[in-house]
Short mmCIF file of C-alpha atoms in Angstrom, two decimals:
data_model
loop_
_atom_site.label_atom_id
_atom_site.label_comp_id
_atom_site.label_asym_id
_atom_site.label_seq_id
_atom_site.Cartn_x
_atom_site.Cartn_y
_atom_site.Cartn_z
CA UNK A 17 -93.42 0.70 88.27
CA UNK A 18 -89.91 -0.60 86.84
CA UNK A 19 -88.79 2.81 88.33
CA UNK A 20 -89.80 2.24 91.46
CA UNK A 21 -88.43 -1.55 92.18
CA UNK A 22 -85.42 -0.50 90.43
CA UNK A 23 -84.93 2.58 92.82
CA UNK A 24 -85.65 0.27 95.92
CA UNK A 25 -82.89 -2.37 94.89
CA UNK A 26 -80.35 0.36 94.58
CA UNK A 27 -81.27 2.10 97.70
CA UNK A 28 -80.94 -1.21 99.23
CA UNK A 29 -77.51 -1.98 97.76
CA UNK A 30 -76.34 1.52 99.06
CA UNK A 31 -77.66 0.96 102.47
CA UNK A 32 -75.65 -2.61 102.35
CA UNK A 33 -72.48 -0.50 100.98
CA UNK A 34 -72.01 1.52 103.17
CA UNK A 35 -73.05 -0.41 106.49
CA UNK A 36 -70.16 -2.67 104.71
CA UNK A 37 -67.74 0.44 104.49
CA UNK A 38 -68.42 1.38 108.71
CA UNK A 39 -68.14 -2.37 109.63
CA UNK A 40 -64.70 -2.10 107.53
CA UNK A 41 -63.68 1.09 109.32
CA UNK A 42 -64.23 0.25 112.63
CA UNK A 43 -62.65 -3.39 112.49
CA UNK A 44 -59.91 -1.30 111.30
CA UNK A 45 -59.90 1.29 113.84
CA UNK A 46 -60.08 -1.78 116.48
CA UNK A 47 -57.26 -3.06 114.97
CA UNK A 48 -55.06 0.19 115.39
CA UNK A 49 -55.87 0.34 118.63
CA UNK A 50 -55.39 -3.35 119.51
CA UNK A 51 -52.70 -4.20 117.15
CA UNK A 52 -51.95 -8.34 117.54
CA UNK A 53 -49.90 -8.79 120.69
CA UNK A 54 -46.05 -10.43 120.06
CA UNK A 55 -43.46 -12.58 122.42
CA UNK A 56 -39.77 -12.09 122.41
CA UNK A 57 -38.25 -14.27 125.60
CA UNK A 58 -40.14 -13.51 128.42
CA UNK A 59 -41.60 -9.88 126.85
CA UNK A 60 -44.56 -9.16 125.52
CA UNK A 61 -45.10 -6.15 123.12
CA UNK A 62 -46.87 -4.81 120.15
CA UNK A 63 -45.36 -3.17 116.97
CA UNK A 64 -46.24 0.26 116.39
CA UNK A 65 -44.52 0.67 113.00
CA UNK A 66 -41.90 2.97 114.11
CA UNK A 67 -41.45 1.84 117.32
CA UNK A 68 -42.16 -0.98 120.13
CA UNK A 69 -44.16 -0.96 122.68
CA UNK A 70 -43.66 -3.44 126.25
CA UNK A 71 -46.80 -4.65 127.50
CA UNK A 72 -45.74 -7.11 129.84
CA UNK A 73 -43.32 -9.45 131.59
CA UNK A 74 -43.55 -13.09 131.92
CA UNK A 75 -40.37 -14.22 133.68
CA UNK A 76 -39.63 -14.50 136.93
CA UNK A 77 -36.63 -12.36 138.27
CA UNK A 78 -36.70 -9.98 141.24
CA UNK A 79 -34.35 -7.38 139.00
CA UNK A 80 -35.69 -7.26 135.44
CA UNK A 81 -34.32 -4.68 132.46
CA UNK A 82 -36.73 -3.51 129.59
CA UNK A 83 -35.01 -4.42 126.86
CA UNK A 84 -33.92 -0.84 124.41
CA UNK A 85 -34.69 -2.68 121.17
CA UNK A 86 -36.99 -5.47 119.47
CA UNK A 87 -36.74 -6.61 116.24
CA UNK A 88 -34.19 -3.42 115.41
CA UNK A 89 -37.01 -1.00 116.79
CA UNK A 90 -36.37 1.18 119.83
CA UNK A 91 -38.72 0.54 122.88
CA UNK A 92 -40.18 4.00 123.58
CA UNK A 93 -43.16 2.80 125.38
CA UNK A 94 -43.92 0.32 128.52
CA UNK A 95 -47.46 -0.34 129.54
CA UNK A 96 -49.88 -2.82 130.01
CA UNK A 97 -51.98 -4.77 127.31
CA UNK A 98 -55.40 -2.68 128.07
CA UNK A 99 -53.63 0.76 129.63
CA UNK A 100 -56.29 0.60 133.00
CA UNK A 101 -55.26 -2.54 134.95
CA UNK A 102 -59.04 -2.85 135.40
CA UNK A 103 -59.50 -5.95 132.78
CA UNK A 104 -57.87 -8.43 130.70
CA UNK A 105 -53.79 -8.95 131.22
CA UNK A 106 -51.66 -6.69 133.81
CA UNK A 107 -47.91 -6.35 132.89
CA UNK A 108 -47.20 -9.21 134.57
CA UNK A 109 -49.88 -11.71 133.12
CA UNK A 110 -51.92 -12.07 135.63
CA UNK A 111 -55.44 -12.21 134.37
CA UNK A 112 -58.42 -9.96 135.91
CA UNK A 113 -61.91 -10.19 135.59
CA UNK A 114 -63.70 -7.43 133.05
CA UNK A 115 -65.54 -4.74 135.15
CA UNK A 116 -62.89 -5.57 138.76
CA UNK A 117 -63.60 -2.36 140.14
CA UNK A 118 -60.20 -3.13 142.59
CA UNK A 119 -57.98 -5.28 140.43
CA UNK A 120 -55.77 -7.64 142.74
CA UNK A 121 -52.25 -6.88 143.33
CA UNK A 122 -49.73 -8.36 140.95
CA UNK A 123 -48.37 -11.83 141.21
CA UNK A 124 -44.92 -11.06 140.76
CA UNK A 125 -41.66 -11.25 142.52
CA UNK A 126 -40.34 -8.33 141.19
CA UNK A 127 -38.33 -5.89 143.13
CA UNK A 128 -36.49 -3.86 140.84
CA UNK A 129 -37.27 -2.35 137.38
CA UNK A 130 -34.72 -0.61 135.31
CA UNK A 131 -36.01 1.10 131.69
CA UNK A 132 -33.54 1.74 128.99
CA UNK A 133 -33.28 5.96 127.98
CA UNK A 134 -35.29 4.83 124.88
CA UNK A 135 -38.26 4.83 126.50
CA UNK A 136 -40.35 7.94 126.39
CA UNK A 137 -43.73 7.16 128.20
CA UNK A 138 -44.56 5.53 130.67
CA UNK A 139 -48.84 3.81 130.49
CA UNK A 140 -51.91 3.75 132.23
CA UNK A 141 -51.77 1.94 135.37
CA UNK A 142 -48.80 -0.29 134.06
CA UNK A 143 -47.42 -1.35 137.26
CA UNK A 144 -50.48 -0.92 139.48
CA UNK A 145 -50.62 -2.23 142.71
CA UNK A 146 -47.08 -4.40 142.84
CA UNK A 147 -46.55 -4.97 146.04
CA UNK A 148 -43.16 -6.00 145.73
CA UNK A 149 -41.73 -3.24 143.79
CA UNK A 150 -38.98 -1.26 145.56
CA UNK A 151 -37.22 0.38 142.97
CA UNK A 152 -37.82 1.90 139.63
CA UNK A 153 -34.97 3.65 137.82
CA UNK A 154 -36.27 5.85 135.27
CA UNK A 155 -35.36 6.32 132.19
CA UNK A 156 -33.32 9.91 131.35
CA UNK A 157 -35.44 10.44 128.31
CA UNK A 158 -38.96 10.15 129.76
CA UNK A 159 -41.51 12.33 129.12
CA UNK A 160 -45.01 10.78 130.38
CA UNK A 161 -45.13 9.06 133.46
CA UNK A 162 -49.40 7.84 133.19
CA UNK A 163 -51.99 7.70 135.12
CA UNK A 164 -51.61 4.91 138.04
CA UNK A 165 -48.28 4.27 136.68
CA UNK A 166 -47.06 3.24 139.92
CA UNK A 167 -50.41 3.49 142.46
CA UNK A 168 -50.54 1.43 145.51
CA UNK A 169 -47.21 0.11 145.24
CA UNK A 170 -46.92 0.36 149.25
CA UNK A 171 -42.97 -1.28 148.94
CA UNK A 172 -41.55 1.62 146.58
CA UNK A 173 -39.42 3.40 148.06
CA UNK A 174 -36.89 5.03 145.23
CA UNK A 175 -38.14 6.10 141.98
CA UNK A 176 -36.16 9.52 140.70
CA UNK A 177 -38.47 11.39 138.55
CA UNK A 178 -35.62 12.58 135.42
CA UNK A 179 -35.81 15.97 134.21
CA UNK A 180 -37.08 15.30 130.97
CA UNK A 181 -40.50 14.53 132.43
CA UNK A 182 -43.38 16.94 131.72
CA UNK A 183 -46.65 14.97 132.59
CA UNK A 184 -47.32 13.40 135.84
CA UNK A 185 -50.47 11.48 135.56
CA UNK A 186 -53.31 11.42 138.09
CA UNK A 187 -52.68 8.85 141.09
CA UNK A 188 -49.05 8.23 139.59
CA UNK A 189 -47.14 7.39 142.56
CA UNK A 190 -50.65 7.57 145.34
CA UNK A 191 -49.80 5.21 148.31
CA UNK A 192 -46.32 4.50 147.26
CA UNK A 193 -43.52 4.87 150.12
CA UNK A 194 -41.42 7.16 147.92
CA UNK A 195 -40.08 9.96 150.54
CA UNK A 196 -37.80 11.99 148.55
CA UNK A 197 -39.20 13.73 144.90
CA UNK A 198 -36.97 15.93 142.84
CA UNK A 199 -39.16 18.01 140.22
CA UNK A 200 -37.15 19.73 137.42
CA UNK A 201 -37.99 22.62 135.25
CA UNK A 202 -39.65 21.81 132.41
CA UNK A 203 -42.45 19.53 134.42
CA UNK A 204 -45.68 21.03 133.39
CA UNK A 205 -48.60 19.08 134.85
CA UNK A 206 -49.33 17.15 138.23
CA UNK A 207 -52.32 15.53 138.30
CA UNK A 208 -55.01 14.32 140.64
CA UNK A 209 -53.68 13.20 143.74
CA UNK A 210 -49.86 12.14 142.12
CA UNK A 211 -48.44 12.20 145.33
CA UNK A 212 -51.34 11.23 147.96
CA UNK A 213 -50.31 9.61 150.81
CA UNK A 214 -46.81 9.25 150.32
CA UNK A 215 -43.93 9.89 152.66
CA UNK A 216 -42.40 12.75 150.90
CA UNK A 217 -41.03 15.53 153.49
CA UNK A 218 -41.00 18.60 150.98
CA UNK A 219 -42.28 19.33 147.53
CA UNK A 220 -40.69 22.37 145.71
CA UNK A 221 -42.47 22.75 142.55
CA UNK A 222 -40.80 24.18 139.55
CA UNK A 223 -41.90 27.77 137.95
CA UNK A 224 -42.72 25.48 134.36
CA UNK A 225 -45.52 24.02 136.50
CA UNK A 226 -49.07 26.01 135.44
CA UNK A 227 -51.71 23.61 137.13
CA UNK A 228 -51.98 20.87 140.11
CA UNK A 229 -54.68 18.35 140.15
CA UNK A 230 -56.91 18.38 143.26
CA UNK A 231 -55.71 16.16 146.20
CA UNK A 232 -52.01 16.44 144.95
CA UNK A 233 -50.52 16.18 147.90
CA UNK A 234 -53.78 14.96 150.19
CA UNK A 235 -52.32 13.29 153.22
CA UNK A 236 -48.74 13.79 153.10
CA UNK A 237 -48.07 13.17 157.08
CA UNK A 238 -44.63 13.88 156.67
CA UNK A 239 -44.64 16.65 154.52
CA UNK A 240 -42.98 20.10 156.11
CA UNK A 241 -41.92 22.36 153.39
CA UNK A 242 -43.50 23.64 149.96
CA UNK A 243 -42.65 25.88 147.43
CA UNK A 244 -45.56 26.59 144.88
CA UNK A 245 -44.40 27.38 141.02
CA UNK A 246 -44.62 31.19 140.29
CA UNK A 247 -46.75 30.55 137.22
CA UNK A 248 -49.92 28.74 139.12
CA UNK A 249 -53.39 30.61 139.02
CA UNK A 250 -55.11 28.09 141.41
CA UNK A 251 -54.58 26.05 144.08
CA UNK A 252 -56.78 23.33 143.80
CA UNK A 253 -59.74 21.33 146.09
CA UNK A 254 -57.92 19.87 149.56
CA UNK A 255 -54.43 20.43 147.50
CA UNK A 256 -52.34 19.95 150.68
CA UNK A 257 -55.67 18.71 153.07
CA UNK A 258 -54.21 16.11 155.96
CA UNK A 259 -51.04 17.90 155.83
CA UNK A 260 -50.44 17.39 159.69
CA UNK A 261 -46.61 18.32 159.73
CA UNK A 262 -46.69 21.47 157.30
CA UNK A 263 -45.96 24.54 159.12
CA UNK A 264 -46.06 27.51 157.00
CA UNK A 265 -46.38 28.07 152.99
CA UNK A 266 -46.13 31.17 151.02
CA UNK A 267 -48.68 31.58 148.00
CA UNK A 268 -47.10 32.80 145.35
CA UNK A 269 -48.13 36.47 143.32
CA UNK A 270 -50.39 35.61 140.72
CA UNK A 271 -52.36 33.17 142.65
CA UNK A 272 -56.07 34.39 142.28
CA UNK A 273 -58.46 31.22 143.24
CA UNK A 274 -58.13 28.88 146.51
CA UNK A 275 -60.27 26.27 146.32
CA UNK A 276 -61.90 24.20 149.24
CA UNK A 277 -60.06 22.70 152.05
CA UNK A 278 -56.88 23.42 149.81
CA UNK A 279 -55.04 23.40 153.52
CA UNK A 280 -57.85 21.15 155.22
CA UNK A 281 -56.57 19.96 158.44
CA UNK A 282 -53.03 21.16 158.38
CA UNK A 283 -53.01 21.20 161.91
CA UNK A 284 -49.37 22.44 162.06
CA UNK A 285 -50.05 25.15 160.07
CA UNK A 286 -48.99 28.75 161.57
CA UNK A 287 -48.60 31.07 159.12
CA UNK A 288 -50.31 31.93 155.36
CA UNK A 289 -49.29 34.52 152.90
CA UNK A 290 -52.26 35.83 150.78
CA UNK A 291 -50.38 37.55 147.69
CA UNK A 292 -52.38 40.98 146.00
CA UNK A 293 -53.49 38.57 143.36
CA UNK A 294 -55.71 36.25 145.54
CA UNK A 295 -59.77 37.10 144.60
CA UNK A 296 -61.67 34.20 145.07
CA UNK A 297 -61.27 32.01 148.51
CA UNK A 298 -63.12 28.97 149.67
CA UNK A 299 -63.41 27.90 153.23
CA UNK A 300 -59.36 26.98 153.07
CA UNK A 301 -58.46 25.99 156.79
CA UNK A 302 -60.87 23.86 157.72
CA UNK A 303 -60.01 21.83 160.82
CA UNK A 304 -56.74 23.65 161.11
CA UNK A 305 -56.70 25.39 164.60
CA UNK A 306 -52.74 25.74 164.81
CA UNK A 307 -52.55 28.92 163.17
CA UNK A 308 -51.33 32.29 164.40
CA UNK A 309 -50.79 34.71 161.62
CA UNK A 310 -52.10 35.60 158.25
CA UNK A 311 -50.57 37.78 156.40
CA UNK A 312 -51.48 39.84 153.45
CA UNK A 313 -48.78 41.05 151.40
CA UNK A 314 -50.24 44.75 150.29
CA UNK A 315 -50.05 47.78 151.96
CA UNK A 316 -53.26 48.64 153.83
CA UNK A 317 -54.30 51.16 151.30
CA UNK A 318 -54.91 48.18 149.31
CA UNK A 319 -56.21 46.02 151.72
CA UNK A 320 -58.76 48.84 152.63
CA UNK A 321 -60.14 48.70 148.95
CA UNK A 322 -60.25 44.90 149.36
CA UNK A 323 -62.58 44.98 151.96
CA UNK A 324 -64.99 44.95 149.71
CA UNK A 325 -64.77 41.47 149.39
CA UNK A 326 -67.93 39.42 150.63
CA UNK A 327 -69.57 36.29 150.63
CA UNK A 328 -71.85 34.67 147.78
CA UNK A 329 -72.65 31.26 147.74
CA UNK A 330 -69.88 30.33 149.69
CA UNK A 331 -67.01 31.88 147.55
CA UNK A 332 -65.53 35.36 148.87
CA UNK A 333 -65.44 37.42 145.67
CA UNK A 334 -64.42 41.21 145.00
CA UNK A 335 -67.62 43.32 145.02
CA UNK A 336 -67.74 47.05 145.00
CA UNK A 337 -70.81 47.18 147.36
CA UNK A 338 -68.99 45.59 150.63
CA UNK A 339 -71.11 44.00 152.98
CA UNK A 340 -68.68 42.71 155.60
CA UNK A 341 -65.13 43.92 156.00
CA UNK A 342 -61.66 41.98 156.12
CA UNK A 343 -61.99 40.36 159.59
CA UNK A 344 -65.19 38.82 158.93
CA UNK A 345 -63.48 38.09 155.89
CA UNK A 346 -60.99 35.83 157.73
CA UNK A 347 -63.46 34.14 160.38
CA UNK A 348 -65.58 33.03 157.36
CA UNK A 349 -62.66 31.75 155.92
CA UNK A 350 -61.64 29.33 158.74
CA UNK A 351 -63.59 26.85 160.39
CA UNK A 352 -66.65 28.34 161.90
CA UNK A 353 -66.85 25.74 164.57
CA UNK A 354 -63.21 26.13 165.63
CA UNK A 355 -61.54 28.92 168.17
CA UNK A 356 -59.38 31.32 166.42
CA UNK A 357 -58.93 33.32 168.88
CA UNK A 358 -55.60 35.24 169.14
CA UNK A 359 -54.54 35.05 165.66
CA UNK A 360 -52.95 38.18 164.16
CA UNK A 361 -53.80 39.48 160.80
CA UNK A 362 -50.87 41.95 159.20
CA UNK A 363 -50.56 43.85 155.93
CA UNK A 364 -47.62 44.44 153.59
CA UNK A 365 -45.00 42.29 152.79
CA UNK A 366 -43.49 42.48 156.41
CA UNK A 367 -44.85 41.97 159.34
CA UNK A 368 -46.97 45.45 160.55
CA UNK A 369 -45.53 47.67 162.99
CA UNK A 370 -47.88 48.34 165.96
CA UNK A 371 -51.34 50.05 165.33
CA UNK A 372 -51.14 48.23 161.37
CA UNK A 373 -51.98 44.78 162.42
CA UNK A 374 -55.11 43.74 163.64
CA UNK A 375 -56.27 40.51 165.80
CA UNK A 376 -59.65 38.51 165.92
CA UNK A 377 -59.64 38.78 169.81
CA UNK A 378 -58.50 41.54 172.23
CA UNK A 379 -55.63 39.08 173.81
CA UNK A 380 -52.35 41.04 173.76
CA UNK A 381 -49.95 40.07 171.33
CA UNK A 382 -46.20 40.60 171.88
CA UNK A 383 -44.50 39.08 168.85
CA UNK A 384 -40.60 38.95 169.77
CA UNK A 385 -38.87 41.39 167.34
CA UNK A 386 -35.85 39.69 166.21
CA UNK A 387 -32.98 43.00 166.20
CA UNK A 388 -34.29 42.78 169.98
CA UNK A 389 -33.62 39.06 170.30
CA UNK A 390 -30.01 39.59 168.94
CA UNK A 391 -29.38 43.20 171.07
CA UNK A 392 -30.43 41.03 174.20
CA UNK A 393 -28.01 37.91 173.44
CA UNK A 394 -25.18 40.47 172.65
CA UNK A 395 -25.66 42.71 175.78
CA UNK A 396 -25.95 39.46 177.69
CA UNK A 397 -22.85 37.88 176.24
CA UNK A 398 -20.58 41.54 177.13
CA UNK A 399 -22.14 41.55 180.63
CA UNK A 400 -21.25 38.17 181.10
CA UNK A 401 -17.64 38.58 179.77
CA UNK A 402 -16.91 41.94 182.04
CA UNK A 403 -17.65 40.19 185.22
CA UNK A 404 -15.40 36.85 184.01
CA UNK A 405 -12.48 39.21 183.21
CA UNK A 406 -12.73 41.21 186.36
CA UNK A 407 -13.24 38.26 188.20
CA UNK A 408 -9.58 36.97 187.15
CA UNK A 409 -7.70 40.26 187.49
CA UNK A 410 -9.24 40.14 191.09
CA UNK A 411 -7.75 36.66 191.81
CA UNK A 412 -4.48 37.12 189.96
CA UNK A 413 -4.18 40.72 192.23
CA UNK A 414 -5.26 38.69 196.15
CA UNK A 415 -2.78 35.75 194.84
CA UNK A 416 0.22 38.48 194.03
CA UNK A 417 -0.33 39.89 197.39
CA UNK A 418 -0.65 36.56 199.10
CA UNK A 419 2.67 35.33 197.58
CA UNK A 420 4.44 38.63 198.96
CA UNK A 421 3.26 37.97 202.39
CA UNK A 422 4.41 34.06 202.07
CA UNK A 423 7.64 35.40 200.91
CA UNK A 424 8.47 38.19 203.68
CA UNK A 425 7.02 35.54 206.52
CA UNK A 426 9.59 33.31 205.58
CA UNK A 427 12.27 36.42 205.50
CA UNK A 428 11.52 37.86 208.97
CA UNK A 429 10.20 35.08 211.16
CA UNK A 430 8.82 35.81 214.42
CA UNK A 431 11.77 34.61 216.93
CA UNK A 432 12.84 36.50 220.24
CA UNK A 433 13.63 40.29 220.41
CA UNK A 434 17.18 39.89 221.34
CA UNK A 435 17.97 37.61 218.55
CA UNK A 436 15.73 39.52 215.49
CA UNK A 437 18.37 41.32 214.07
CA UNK A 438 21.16 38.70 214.28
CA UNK A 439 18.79 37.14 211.27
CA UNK A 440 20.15 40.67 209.17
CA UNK A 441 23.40 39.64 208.84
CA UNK A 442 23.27 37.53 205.91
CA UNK A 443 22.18 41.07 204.70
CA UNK A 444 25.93 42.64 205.45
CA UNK A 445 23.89 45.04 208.21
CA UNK A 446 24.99 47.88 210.27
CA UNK A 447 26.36 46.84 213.60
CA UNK A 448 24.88 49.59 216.25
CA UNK A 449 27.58 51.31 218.55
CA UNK A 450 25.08 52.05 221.23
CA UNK A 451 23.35 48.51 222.04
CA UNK A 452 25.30 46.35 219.26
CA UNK A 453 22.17 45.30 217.79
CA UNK A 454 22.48 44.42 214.23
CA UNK A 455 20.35 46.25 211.34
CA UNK A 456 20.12 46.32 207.74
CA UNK A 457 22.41 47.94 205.85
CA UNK A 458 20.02 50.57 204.40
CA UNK A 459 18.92 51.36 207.94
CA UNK A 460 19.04 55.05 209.33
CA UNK A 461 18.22 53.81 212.97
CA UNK A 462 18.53 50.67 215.07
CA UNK A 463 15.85 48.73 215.41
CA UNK A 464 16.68 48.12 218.81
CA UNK A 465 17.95 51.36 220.49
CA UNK A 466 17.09 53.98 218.35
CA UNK A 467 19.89 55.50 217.78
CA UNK A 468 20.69 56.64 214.52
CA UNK A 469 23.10 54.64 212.55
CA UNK A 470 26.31 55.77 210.93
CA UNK A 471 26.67 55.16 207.09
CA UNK A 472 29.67 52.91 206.21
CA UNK A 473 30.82 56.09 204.23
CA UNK A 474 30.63 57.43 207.94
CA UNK A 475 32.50 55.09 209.80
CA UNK A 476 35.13 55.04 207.15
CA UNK A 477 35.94 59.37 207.29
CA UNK A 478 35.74 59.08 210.62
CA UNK A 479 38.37 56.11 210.63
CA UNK A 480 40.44 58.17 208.37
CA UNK A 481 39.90 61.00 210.87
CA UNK A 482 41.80 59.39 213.56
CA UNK A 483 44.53 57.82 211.67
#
């Protein structure tokens, strides 16, 4: 009986032990991760033993600067008290209601934000919807830039990533007015819609880049060029969907699943490379009616043994038992309720030559070849130069023989017959015996008479003659 109570008390004193012990851990893990918040001026920040963190700004200048040190720690890290922007204190102190689902933008005049090269991450929705933002210069040492970091702030317009960063967070810069984005090697993740609705005009994406979040680039308007990293497996859900200025974008070798709507309503879209690698395709182009020719970059001995991809459950999917071939292939993969008709479908890594190419409707195609172009412009160009040049050896002959004429109409006017060879004897002319006309002194005849002339070498033997 003693046993027994004695057993109960010390189960009892356990029970209250270690409930003690879990109450003691977790007030203890609460305060890691909520260490007591600290004021220095108009900063707030907590101490994270080795170095500071800036959680928020309570001053009231348009350009502030993160300080690079507290208390003889470096500041590697700026965020907000509670990292989501969703509850409690945003950067700025403004307070917002637990469970906001859409905080309300920050009351703040801040236009400008510079961050010392000490800090190395940037938080969780930090700077979320500040309106009057325009510039953030980023630190040359930063590494994480979070999720949010910068979302909805309509007014930014410059914020140059550094090429020490290797995370881009989900939503980072979505609905900012940042046009121009310079991503270095060494960048390694973008994630879900980082660069939504922004004004960029071309993203080139480094080869150190192995995954993008869906929605990436989701209604980039202005967005014309793209280069995809040579290292990406997938391109993900509506990727590069709204696109309306993109043109043309080659997918990389080694790309083996595109996922739905990845280039949803591109509707300046003309072109697509599908690399060898390429297996599994959702219904990509949906909406996009601007396109004119796909290309597959594999000879057509390969593309014949591809056409045994087919449909299942709305994925196409290499399948040794084909059940439709490569042009129902590429209706199914456009927009079903959309005319397609006239777009050309080539294999190899050039465009076909005739009888290799094939086209979803019987309209004639007559792609211009460019040695043509070039062989046309040149011909044109030599044509055009032959008939200039004989043009003005014409006109420099007719005004030659016009300035002749002028010359000998002024040196034998038309005057009376008796008097036309009194004109010759500026000329020292022959004097004719018979009529006593005078002629040039080259002359074999008169002009007048007839008769032939004598030669001054003539007239003087004969002289001689009758001395």
């Amino acid at each position: 009986m003693k046993n027994s109570i004695i057993n109960k008390i010390l189960k009892i004193t356990a029970d209250i032990s270690l409930s003690a012990l879990l109450l003691t851990n977790m007030t203890a893990a609460v305060s890691a991760i909520s260490p007591p918040i600290n004021q220095s001026g108009s900063w707030q920040y907590y101490d994270n033993g080795d170095y500071i963190t800036v959680c928020g700004y309570l001053g009231s200048e348009e350009h502030i600067t993160i300080p690079s040190e507290i208390e003889g720690k470096a500041v590697e890290e700026v965020t907000c008290i509670t990292e989501t922007g969703y509850s409690g204190v945003d950067f700025f102190g403004n307070n917002r209601s637990t469970g906001d689902k859409i905080p309300p933008p920050a009351e703040t005049s801040v236009k400008r934000i510079t961050f010392p090269d000490t800090v190395k991450r940037i938080g969780d929705y930090t700077f979320y919807k500040c309106l009057s933002l325009e510039q953030a210069d980023l630190p040359q040492n930063l590494t994480v830039i979070g999720e949010g970091a910068f979302k909805d702030c309509t007014n930014l317009t410059k914020a140059d990533i550094p090429q020490s960063v290797k995370t881009i967070g989900a939503l980072a810069f979505n609905s900012t007015a940042v046009s121009r984005v310079d991503l270095s090697e060494g960048l390694e993740y973008i994630g879900y819609a980082a660069f939504a609705h922004t004004a960029i005009t071309e993203a080139i994406i480094p080869d150190t880049v192995e995954y993008i979040g869906k929605s990436a680039f989701l209604g980039c308007l202005q967005l014309e060029y793209v280069k995809l990293s040579k290292n990406m497996r997938t391109l993900s859900e509506s990727m590069f969907g709204n696109c309306i200025s993109l043109k043309n974008i080659e997918i990389p070798e080694g790309v083996s699943i595109i996922e739905m709507n990845a280039f949803g309503t591109c509707m300046s879209l003309e072109e697509i490379h599908f690399p060898k690698s390429v297996i599994s395709v959702k219904s990509i182009f949906y909406s996009t009616t601007s396109l004119k020719d796909i290309y597959f970059e594999a000879d057509k001995e390969y593309v014949d043994a591809f056409r045994s991809v087919w449909i299942d459950d709305g994925i196409l999917t290499s399948d040794t038992e084909a059940k439709t071939d490569i042009m129902s292939l590429m209706v199914w993969s456009l927009d079903m309720g959309a005319d397609y008709s006239g777009v050309n479908i080539h294999f190899g890594e050039k465009p076909a030559a005739e009888g290799n190419s094939q086209q979803i409707s019987d309209k004639p195609q007559d792609p211009q070849d460019p040695l043509k172009t070039v062989f046309i412009i040149l011909t044109a160009v030599f044509a055009l130069t032959l008939v200039i040049t004989l043009y003005l050896y014409l006109s420099q002959k007719l005004h030659d023989r016009r300035r002749i004429r002028e010359e000998n109409t002024k040196q034998f006017s038309a005057i009376p017959q008796g008097n036309a060879l009194t004109r010759l004897d500026s000329f020292n002319g022959v004097r004719c015996k018979n009529c006593g006309a005078e002629n040039g002194e080259k002359a074999s005849y008169c002009l007048n008479c007839g008769k032939k002339l004598k030669t001054d070498r003539q007239r003087i033997k004969e002289n001689k003659n009758e001395q």
